[in-house]
PDB file of C-alpha atoms in Angstrom:
ATOM      1  CA  MET A 101     -32.429  54.639 -92.683  1.00 87.00           C
ATOM      2  CA  GLU A 102     -29.494  55.445 -90.896  1.00 95.00           C
ATOM      3  CA  ARG A 103     -26.355  53.191 -89.560  1.00 97.00           C
ATOM      4  CA  ARG A 104     -24.414  53.591 -86.698  1.00 96.00           C
ATOM      5  CA  ASN A 105     -22.022  52.234 -85.120  1.00 96.00           C
ATOM      6  CA  HIS A 106     -22.492  48.921 -82.167  1.00 97.00           C
ATOM      7  CA  ASN A 107     -19.973  46.730 -80.359  1.00 96.00           C
ATOM      8  CA  GLU A 108     -19.672  43.421 -82.755  1.00 96.00           C
ATOM      9  CA  ASP A 109     -18.733  41.715 -79.095  1.00 97.00           C
ATOM     10  CA  ALA A 110     -22.420  42.375 -77.556  1.00 98.00           C
ATOM     11  CA  PHE A 111     -24.641  38.943 -77.910  1.00 98.00           C
ATOM     12  CA  SER A 112     -27.621  41.919 -77.882  1.00 98.00           C
ATOM     13  CA  GLN A 113     -30.510  39.911 -75.807  1.00 98.00           C
ATOM     14  CA  GLY A 114     -32.420  43.269 -75.256  1.00 98.00           C
ATOM     15  CA  PHE A 115     -32.511  46.934 -76.207  1.00 98.00           C
ATOM     16  CA  GLU A 116     -34.451  49.743 -74.690  1.00 98.00           C
ATOM     17  CA  PHE A 117     -34.417  53.482 -74.833  1.00 96.00           C
ATOM     18  CA  ASN A 118     -35.584  55.824 -71.817  1.00 94.00           C
ATOM     19  CA  GLY A 119     -35.206  59.619 -71.886  1.00 86.00           C
ATOM     20  CA  GLY A 120     -32.263  59.992 -75.034  1.00 90.00           C
ATOM     21  CA  ARG A 121     -29.956  56.624 -72.935  1.00 94.00           C
ATOM     22  CA  LEU A 122     -29.802  53.302 -74.704  1.00 98.00           C
ATOM     23  CA  TYR A 123     -29.426  50.141 -72.988  1.00 99.00           C
ATOM     24  CA  GLU A 124     -28.416  46.733 -73.491  1.00 99.00           C
ATOM     25  CA  SER A 125     -29.152  43.218 -72.184  1.00 99.00           C
ATOM     26  CA  HIS A 126     -26.073  40.942 -73.147  1.00 99.00           C
ATOM     27  CA  GLY A 127     -26.226  37.375 -73.120  1.00 98.00           C
ATOM     28  CA  LEU A 128     -23.745  33.998 -73.068  1.00 98.00           C
ATOM     29  CA  TYR A 129     -22.352  32.231 -69.768  1.00 98.00           C
ATOM     30  CA  GLY A 130     -19.461  34.795 -68.582  1.00 98.00           C
ATOM     31  CA  LYS A 131     -20.048  37.620 -70.933  1.00 98.00           C
ATOM     32  CA  SER A 132     -23.848  38.705 -69.794  1.00 99.00           C
ATOM     33  CA  GLY A 133     -24.470  42.140 -68.578  1.00 99.00           C
ATOM     34  CA  ILE A 134     -26.123  45.422 -68.730  1.00 99.00           C
ATOM     35  CA  SER A 135     -24.512  48.050 -70.566  1.00 99.00           C
ATOM     36  CA  GLU A 136     -25.697  51.590 -71.002  1.00 98.00           C
ATOM     37  CA  ILE A 137     -25.028  52.552 -74.544  1.00 97.00           C
ATOM     38  CA  ASN A 138     -24.311  56.546 -76.899  1.00 97.00           C
ATOM     39  CA  PRO A 139     -27.848  55.929 -78.698  1.00 96.00           C
ATOM     40  CA  ASN A 140     -25.592  58.252 -81.536  1.00 94.00           C
ATOM     41  CA  ASP A 141     -22.027  56.479 -81.794  1.00 94.00           C
ATOM     42  CA  GLY A 142     -22.173  52.956 -79.583  1.00 95.00           C
ATOM     43  CA  ASN A 143     -19.541  54.334 -77.727  1.00 96.00           C
ATOM     44  CA  LEU A 144     -20.056  51.879 -74.183  1.00 98.00           C
ATOM     45  CA  ILE A 145     -21.182  54.391 -71.141  1.00 98.00           C
ATOM     46  CA  ARG A 146     -21.437  52.079 -68.135  1.00 98.00           C
ATOM     47  CA  TRP A 147     -21.435  48.534 -67.886  1.00 99.00           C
ATOM     48  CA  LEU A 148     -22.756  45.922 -65.562  1.00 99.00           C
ATOM     49  CA  PRO A 149     -21.434  42.418 -65.377  1.00 99.00           C
ATOM     50  CA  LEU A 150     -23.720  39.488 -64.611  1.00 98.00           C
ATOM     51  CA  GLY A 151     -21.719  36.154 -62.639  1.00 97.00           C
ATOM     52  CA  ASN A 152     -20.906  33.985 -64.908  1.00 98.00           C
ATOM     53  CA  GLU A 153     -23.176  31.585 -63.859  1.00 98.00           C
ATOM     54  CA  PHE A 154     -26.128  34.125 -65.956  1.00 98.00           C
ATOM     55  CA  PHE A 155     -26.927  33.982 -69.140  1.00 98.00           C
ATOM     56  CA  GLY A 156     -29.046  37.020 -69.843  1.00 98.00           C
ATOM     57  CA  GLU A 157     -32.195  37.738 -71.817  1.00 99.00           C
ATOM     58  CA  GLY A 158     -35.107  40.266 -72.279  1.00 98.00           C
ATOM     59  CA  LEU A 159     -34.728  44.010 -71.027  1.00 99.00           C
ATOM     60  CA  THR A 160     -36.884  46.897 -70.046  1.00 99.00           C
ATOM     61  CA  ILE A 161     -37.529  49.307 -67.960  1.00 98.00           C
ATOM     62  CA  VAL A 162     -40.313  49.987 -65.466  1.00 98.00           C
ATOM     63  CA  GLY A 163     -40.125  53.986 -64.385  1.00 97.00           C
ATOM     64  CA  ASP A 164     -36.380  54.045 -62.670  1.00 97.00           C
ATOM     65  CA  TYR A 165     -35.448  50.135 -62.638  1.00 99.00           C
ATOM     66  CA  LEU A 166     -34.253  47.982 -65.710  1.00 99.00           C
ATOM     67  CA  PHE A 167     -35.822  44.711 -65.570  1.00 99.00           C
ATOM     68  CA  GLN A 168     -33.412  42.154 -67.039  1.00 99.00           C
ATOM     69  CA  LEU A 169     -34.087  38.596 -67.729  1.00 99.00           C
ATOM     70  CA  THR A 170     -32.039  35.561 -67.370  1.00 99.00           C
ATOM     71  CA  TRP A 171     -32.096  32.478 -69.516  1.00 98.00           C
ATOM     72  CA  ARG A 172     -32.545  29.390 -67.412  1.00 98.00           C
ATOM     73  CA  ASN A 173     -31.663  30.870 -63.906  1.00 97.00           C
ATOM     74  CA  GLY A 174     -35.505  31.794 -63.458  1.00 98.00           C
ATOM     75  CA  ILE A 175     -34.471  35.183 -62.251  1.00 98.00           C
ATOM     76  CA  VAL A 176     -34.752  38.750 -62.976  1.00 99.00           C
ATOM     77  CA  ASN A 177     -32.434  41.428 -61.807  1.00 99.00           C
ATOM     78  CA  ILE A 178     -34.106  44.818 -60.763  1.00 99.00           C
ATOM     79  CA  ILE A 179     -31.465  46.930 -61.826  1.00 99.00           C
ATOM     80  CA  ASP A 180     -31.619  51.215 -59.614  1.00 99.00           C
ATOM     81  CA  ILE A 181     -30.973  52.785 -63.721  1.00 98.00           C
ATOM     82  CA  ASP A 182     -28.863  55.404 -60.963  1.00 97.00           C
ATOM     83  CA  SER A 183     -26.763  53.382 -59.217  1.00 98.00           C
ATOM     84  CA  PHE A 184     -26.758  51.335 -62.071  1.00 98.00           C
ATOM     85  CA  GLU A 185     -27.315  48.298 -59.661  1.00 98.00           C
ATOM     86  CA  ILE A 186     -28.598  45.026 -58.821  1.00 99.00           C
ATOM     87  CA  VAL A 187     -31.225  46.309 -56.273  1.00 99.00           C
ATOM     88  CA  ASN A 188     -33.690  43.251 -56.198  1.00 98.00           C
ATOM     89  CA  VAL A 189     -35.299  40.237 -57.967  1.00 98.00           C
ATOM     90  CA  PHE A 190     -37.641  38.796 -58.765  1.00 98.00           C
ATOM     91  CA  SER A 191     -38.290  34.595 -59.545  1.00 98.00           C
ATOM     92  CA  TYR A 192     -39.820  32.731 -62.656  1.00 98.00           C
ATOM     93  CA  GLU A 193     -40.907  29.474 -63.429  1.00 97.00           C
ATOM     94  CA  GLY A 194     -39.017  28.184 -66.714  1.00 97.00           C
ATOM     95  CA  GLU A 195     -37.244  30.378 -70.398  1.00 98.00           C
ATOM     96  CA  GLY A 196     -36.807  33.947 -70.507  1.00 98.00           C
ATOM     97  CA  TRP A 197     -35.983  35.084 -73.999  1.00 98.00           C
ATOM     98  CA  GLY A 198     -37.614  38.900 -74.193  1.00 99.00           C
ATOM     99  CA  LEU A 199     -39.628  40.904 -71.357  1.00 99.00           C
ATOM    100  CA  CYS A 200     -40.870  44.863 -72.531  1.00 99.00           C
ATOM    101  CA  PHE A 201     -43.564  47.403 -70.395  1.00 99.00           C
ATOM    102  CA  ASP A 202     -46.721  48.884 -71.250  1.00 98.00           C
ATOM    103  CA  GLY A 203     -47.343  51.573 -68.630  1.00 97.00           C
ATOM    104  CA  GLU A 204     -49.040  49.059 -66.872  1.00 98.00           C
ATOM    105  CA  PHE A 205     -48.062  45.024 -67.393  1.00 99.00           C
ATOM    106  CA  LEU A 206     -44.682  43.115 -67.923  1.00 99.00           C
ATOM    107  CA  TYR A 207     -45.020  40.976 -71.218  1.00 99.00           C
ATOM    108  CA  MET A 208     -42.269  37.867 -71.246  1.00 99.00           C
ATOM    109  CA  SER A 209     -41.980  35.174 -73.713  1.00 99.00           C
ATOM    110  CA  ASN A 210     -40.379  31.557 -73.619  1.00 98.00           C
ATOM    111  CA  GLY A 211     -39.252  31.081 -76.774  1.00 97.00           C
ATOM    112  CA  SER A 212     -43.004  29.394 -77.747  1.00 97.00           C
ATOM    113  CA  ASN A 213     -46.269  31.026 -79.170  1.00 97.00           C
ATOM    114  CA  SER A 214     -47.164  32.357 -75.522  1.00 98.00           C
ATOM    115  CA  LEU A 215     -46.593  35.382 -74.057  1.00 99.00           C
ATOM    116  CA  THR A 216     -47.413  35.182 -70.070  1.00 99.00           C
ATOM    117  CA  VAL A 217     -48.505  39.461 -69.065  1.00 99.00           C
ATOM    118  CA  ARG A 218     -47.426  39.834 -65.202  1.00 99.00           C
ATOM    119  CA  ASP A 219     -47.687  41.901 -62.591  1.00 99.00           C
ATOM    120  CA  PRO A 220     -44.138  44.630 -62.516  1.00 98.00           C
ATOM    121  CA  SER A 221     -44.702  45.216 -58.253  1.00 98.00           C
ATOM    122  CA  SER A 222     -44.423  40.848 -57.986  1.00 98.00           C
ATOM    123  CA  PHE A 223     -43.601  39.778 -61.922  1.00 98.00           C
ATOM    124  CA  VAL A 224     -47.252  36.751 -61.036  1.00 98.00           C
ATOM    125  CA  ILE A 225     -48.234  35.945 -63.704  1.00 99.00           C
ATOM    126  CA  VAL A 226     -51.781  37.841 -65.036  1.00 98.00           C
ATOM    127  CA  LYS A 227     -52.932  36.604 -67.866  1.00 98.00           C
ATOM    128  CA  GLU A 228     -51.469  34.144 -70.749  1.00 98.00           C
ATOM    129  CA  ILE A 229     -51.421  35.877 -74.580  1.00 98.00           C
ATOM    130  CA  LEU A 230     -51.692  32.824 -77.582  1.00 98.00           C
ATOM    131  CA  VAL A 231     -49.125  34.723 -80.429  1.00 99.00           C
ATOM    132  CA  ARG A 232     -51.542  34.206 -83.769  1.00 98.00           C
ATOM    133  CA  ASN A 233     -50.931  34.933 -87.167  1.00 97.00           C
ATOM    134  CA  ASN A 234     -53.642  34.011 -89.474  1.00 96.00           C
ATOM    135  CA  GLY A 235     -54.468  31.449 -87.072  1.00 96.00           C
ATOM    136  CA  ASN A 236     -51.708  29.604 -86.978  1.00 97.00           C
ATOM    137  CA  PRO A 237     -49.311  29.236 -83.568  1.00 98.00           C
ATOM    138  CA  VAL A 238     -46.246  31.889 -83.671  1.00 98.00           C
ATOM    139  CA  GLN A 239     -43.184  30.276 -82.236  1.00 97.00           C
ATOM    140  CA  ALA A 240     -39.443  31.363 -81.101  1.00 98.00           C
ATOM    141  CA  ILE A 241     -40.596  34.796 -79.930  1.00 98.00           C
ATOM    142  CA  ASN A 242     -37.533  36.581 -78.809  1.00 98.00           C
ATOM    143  CA  GLU A 243     -37.108  39.838 -77.751  1.00 98.00           C
ATOM    144  CA  LEU A 244     -40.165  41.663 -77.197  1.00 99.00           C
ATOM    145  CA  GLU A 245     -40.806  45.943 -77.373  1.00 99.00           C
ATOM    146  CA  CYS A 246     -43.864  47.863 -76.426  1.00 98.00           C
ATOM    147  CA  VAL A 247     -45.137  51.174 -77.987  1.00 98.00           C
ATOM    148  CA  GLY A 248     -48.600  51.187 -76.736  1.00 96.00           C
ATOM    149  CA  ASP A 249     -51.006  48.653 -77.244  1.00 97.00           C
ATOM    150  CA  ILE A 250     -48.885  47.343 -79.748  1.00 98.00           C
ATOM    151  CA  ILE A 251     -45.821  44.071 -79.178  1.00 99.00           C
ATOM    152  CA  TYR A 252     -43.078  44.092 -81.541  1.00 98.00           C
ATOM    153  CA  ALA A 253     -41.681  40.697 -81.716  1.00 98.00           C
ATOM    154  CA  ASN A 254     -38.436  39.405 -82.863  1.00 98.00           C
ATOM    155  CA  ILE A 255     -38.676  36.085 -83.959  1.00 98.00           C
ATOM    156  CA  TRP A 256     -34.995  33.789 -83.649  1.00 97.00           C
ATOM    157  CA  GLN A 257     -33.342  32.635 -85.889  1.00 95.00           C
ATOM    158  CA  THR A 258     -35.416  34.953 -88.416  1.00 96.00           C
ATOM    159  CA  ASP A 259     -34.898  38.421 -90.418  1.00 95.00           C
ATOM    160  CA  THR A 260     -38.954  38.696 -89.006  1.00 96.00           C
ATOM    161  CA  ILE A 261     -40.168  41.624 -86.293  1.00 98.00           C
ATOM    162  CA  LEU A 262     -43.952  40.927 -86.011  1.00 98.00           C
ATOM    163  CA  LYS A 263     -46.446  43.624 -85.124  1.00 98.00           C
ATOM    164  CA  ILE A 264     -48.839  41.837 -82.477  1.00 98.00           C
ATOM    165  CA  ASP A 265     -51.972  43.437 -81.391  1.00 98.00           C
ATOM    166  CA  ASN A 266     -51.296  42.997 -76.935  1.00 98.00           C
ATOM    167  CA  GLU A 267     -54.064  42.115 -75.736  1.00 97.00           C
ATOM    168  CA  SER A 268     -55.560  39.415 -78.543  1.00 98.00           C
ATOM    169  CA  GLY A 269     -52.078  37.789 -79.919  1.00 98.00           C
ATOM    170  CA  ASN A 270     -53.060  38.153 -83.338  1.00 98.00           C
ATOM    171  CA  VAL A 271     -50.664  39.609 -85.406  1.00 98.00           C
ATOM    172  CA  LEU A 272     -51.026  42.876 -87.637  1.00 97.00           C
ATOM    173  CA  ALA A 273     -48.632  42.862 -89.784  1.00 96.00           C
ATOM    174  CA  THR A 274     -45.398  41.429 -90.288  1.00 96.00           C
ATOM    175  CA  ILE A 275     -41.868  43.325 -91.085  1.00 96.00           C
ATOM    176  CA  ASP A 276     -38.688  41.790 -93.692  1.00 94.00           C
ATOM    177  CA  ALA A 277     -35.439  42.803 -91.503  1.00 94.00           C
ATOM    178  CA  SER A 278     -33.176  41.459 -94.101  1.00 94.00           C
ATOM    179  CA  GLY A 279     -30.526  42.582 -95.726  1.00 94.00           C
ATOM    180  CA  LEU A 280     -29.277  45.110 -93.547  1.00 95.00           C
ATOM    181  CA  LEU A 281     -25.559  43.707 -92.654  1.00 95.00           C
ATOM    182  CA  THR A 282     -23.168  42.974 -95.994  1.00 94.00           C
ATOM    183  CA  SER A 283     -22.373  39.941 -96.689  1.00 93.00           C
ATOM    184  CA  ASP A 284     -19.496  39.612 -94.973  1.00 94.00           C
ATOM    185  CA  GLU A 285     -20.711  41.411 -92.305  1.00 94.00           C
ATOM    186  CA  SER A 286     -23.529  38.282 -92.265  1.00 93.00           C
ATOM    187  CA  THR A 287     -20.544  35.985 -91.594  1.00 92.00           C
ATOM    188  CA  SER A 288     -19.602  36.678 -88.377  1.00 92.00           C
ATOM    189  CA  ALA A 289     -23.239  37.970 -87.052  1.00 95.00           C
ATOM    190  CA  ASP A 290     -25.516  36.330 -85.894  1.00 96.00           C
ATOM    191  CA  VAL A 291     -29.270  36.087 -85.725  1.00 96.00           C
ATOM    192  CA  LEU A 292     -31.526  39.867 -85.601  1.00 96.00           C
ATOM    193  CA  ASN A 293     -32.365  40.294 -82.249  1.00 97.00           C
ATOM    194  CA  GLY A 294     -32.857  43.396 -80.974  1.00 97.00           C
ATOM    195  CA  ILE A 295     -35.370  46.514 -81.085  1.00 98.00           C
ATOM    196  CA  ALA A 296     -36.065  50.068 -79.176  1.00 98.00           C
ATOM    197  CA  TYR A 297     -38.328  51.895 -79.250  1.00 98.00           C
ATOM    198  CA  ASN A 298     -37.676  56.098 -79.418  1.00 97.00           C
ATOM    199  CA  HIS A 299     -40.588  58.218 -78.540  1.00 94.00           C
ATOM    200  CA  ASP A 300     -38.988  61.047 -78.963  1.00 93.00           C
ATOM    201  CA  SER A 301     -37.974  60.866 -82.940  1.00 94.00           C
ATOM    202  CA  GLU A 302     -40.733  58.033 -82.907  1.00 95.00           C
ATOM    203  CA  THR A 303     -38.352  55.929 -84.896  1.00 97.00           C
ATOM    204  CA  PHE A 304     -36.317  52.209 -83.748  1.00 97.00           C
ATOM    205  CA  LEU A 305     -33.084  51.031 -83.379  1.00 98.00           C
ATOM    206  CA  ILE A 306     -32.840  47.786 -85.017  1.00 98.00           C
ATOM    207  CA  THR A 307     -29.761  45.726 -84.157  1.00 98.00           C
ATOM    208  CA  GLY A 308     -28.484  41.753 -83.520  1.00 97.00           C
ATOM    209  CA  LYS A 309     -26.457  38.998 -81.620  1.00 98.00           C
ATOM    210  CA  LEU A 310     -22.617  39.834 -81.941  1.00 98.00           C
ATOM    211  CA  TRP A 311     -23.690  42.803 -84.896  1.00 97.00           C
ATOM    212  CA  PRO A 312     -21.643  45.506 -86.191  1.00 97.00           C
ATOM    213  CA  ALA A 313     -24.570  48.355 -86.406  1.00 98.00           C
ATOM    214  CA  MET A 314     -27.194  49.231 -85.069  1.00 98.00           C
ATOM    215  CA  PHE A 315     -30.883  50.839 -87.760  1.00 98.00           C
ATOM    216  CA  GLU A 316     -32.339  53.887 -87.145  1.00 97.00           C
ATOM    217  CA  VAL A 317     -35.551  52.765 -88.766  1.00 96.00           C
ATOM    218  CA  THR A 318     -39.429  53.425 -89.564  1.00 95.00           C
ATOM    219  CA  PHE A 319     -41.591  49.989 -89.659  1.00 90.00           C
ATOM    220  CA  GLU A 320     -43.479  49.935 -93.133  1.00 76.00           C
ATOM    221  CA  LYS A 321     -46.182  47.032 -93.737  1.00 53.00           C
ATOM    222  CA  SER A 322     -44.835  44.251 -95.581  1.00 50.00           C
ATOM    223  CA  SER A 323     -48.104  41.868 -95.301  1.00 47.00           C
TER     224      SER A 323
END
């Protein structure tokens, strides 16, 4: 495990690697936006602010575009990675929490145990997946990261990351990510939220809302 600096003012809602670049979606009204940051030291490279009426949420990459959810605005922003400008928007019903892309479909969470599978060209729902752990519904699914046919998911208000089969919705493993911050850091930090997979190193960067650090880790099955 390696610890790296992270902007402790960033209310992290989405975390995504792309070709050695790291992108982060920031939440909170008046503070939302997308940053491109140096994955090695956390330094800011580019910043795209959202309007004060928007609350940024989950983030993923489809081709040359960033897709950023909003919490209760019902809008997903489509951002050109090169120009770092919003070039299109799609609409959806309900709340937006987490988002990831498996190379074919988008997977979106809304804080329940449901993941909607969506067409990336239109954001239209293709089907719904209900996430269960040993047959029991899993609530409060938050940030998502797609890796092959696996979805890694933060569970809101916990230090738990779930490994989910993207076809059945069954939980395959539970990952305990507690104890990363010091006790002093934990007093001012918010919840764990942010999973970015680095295909080159086959490791993950994880962080949280208002965390002063991000951590390069590999996952082991804990239960």
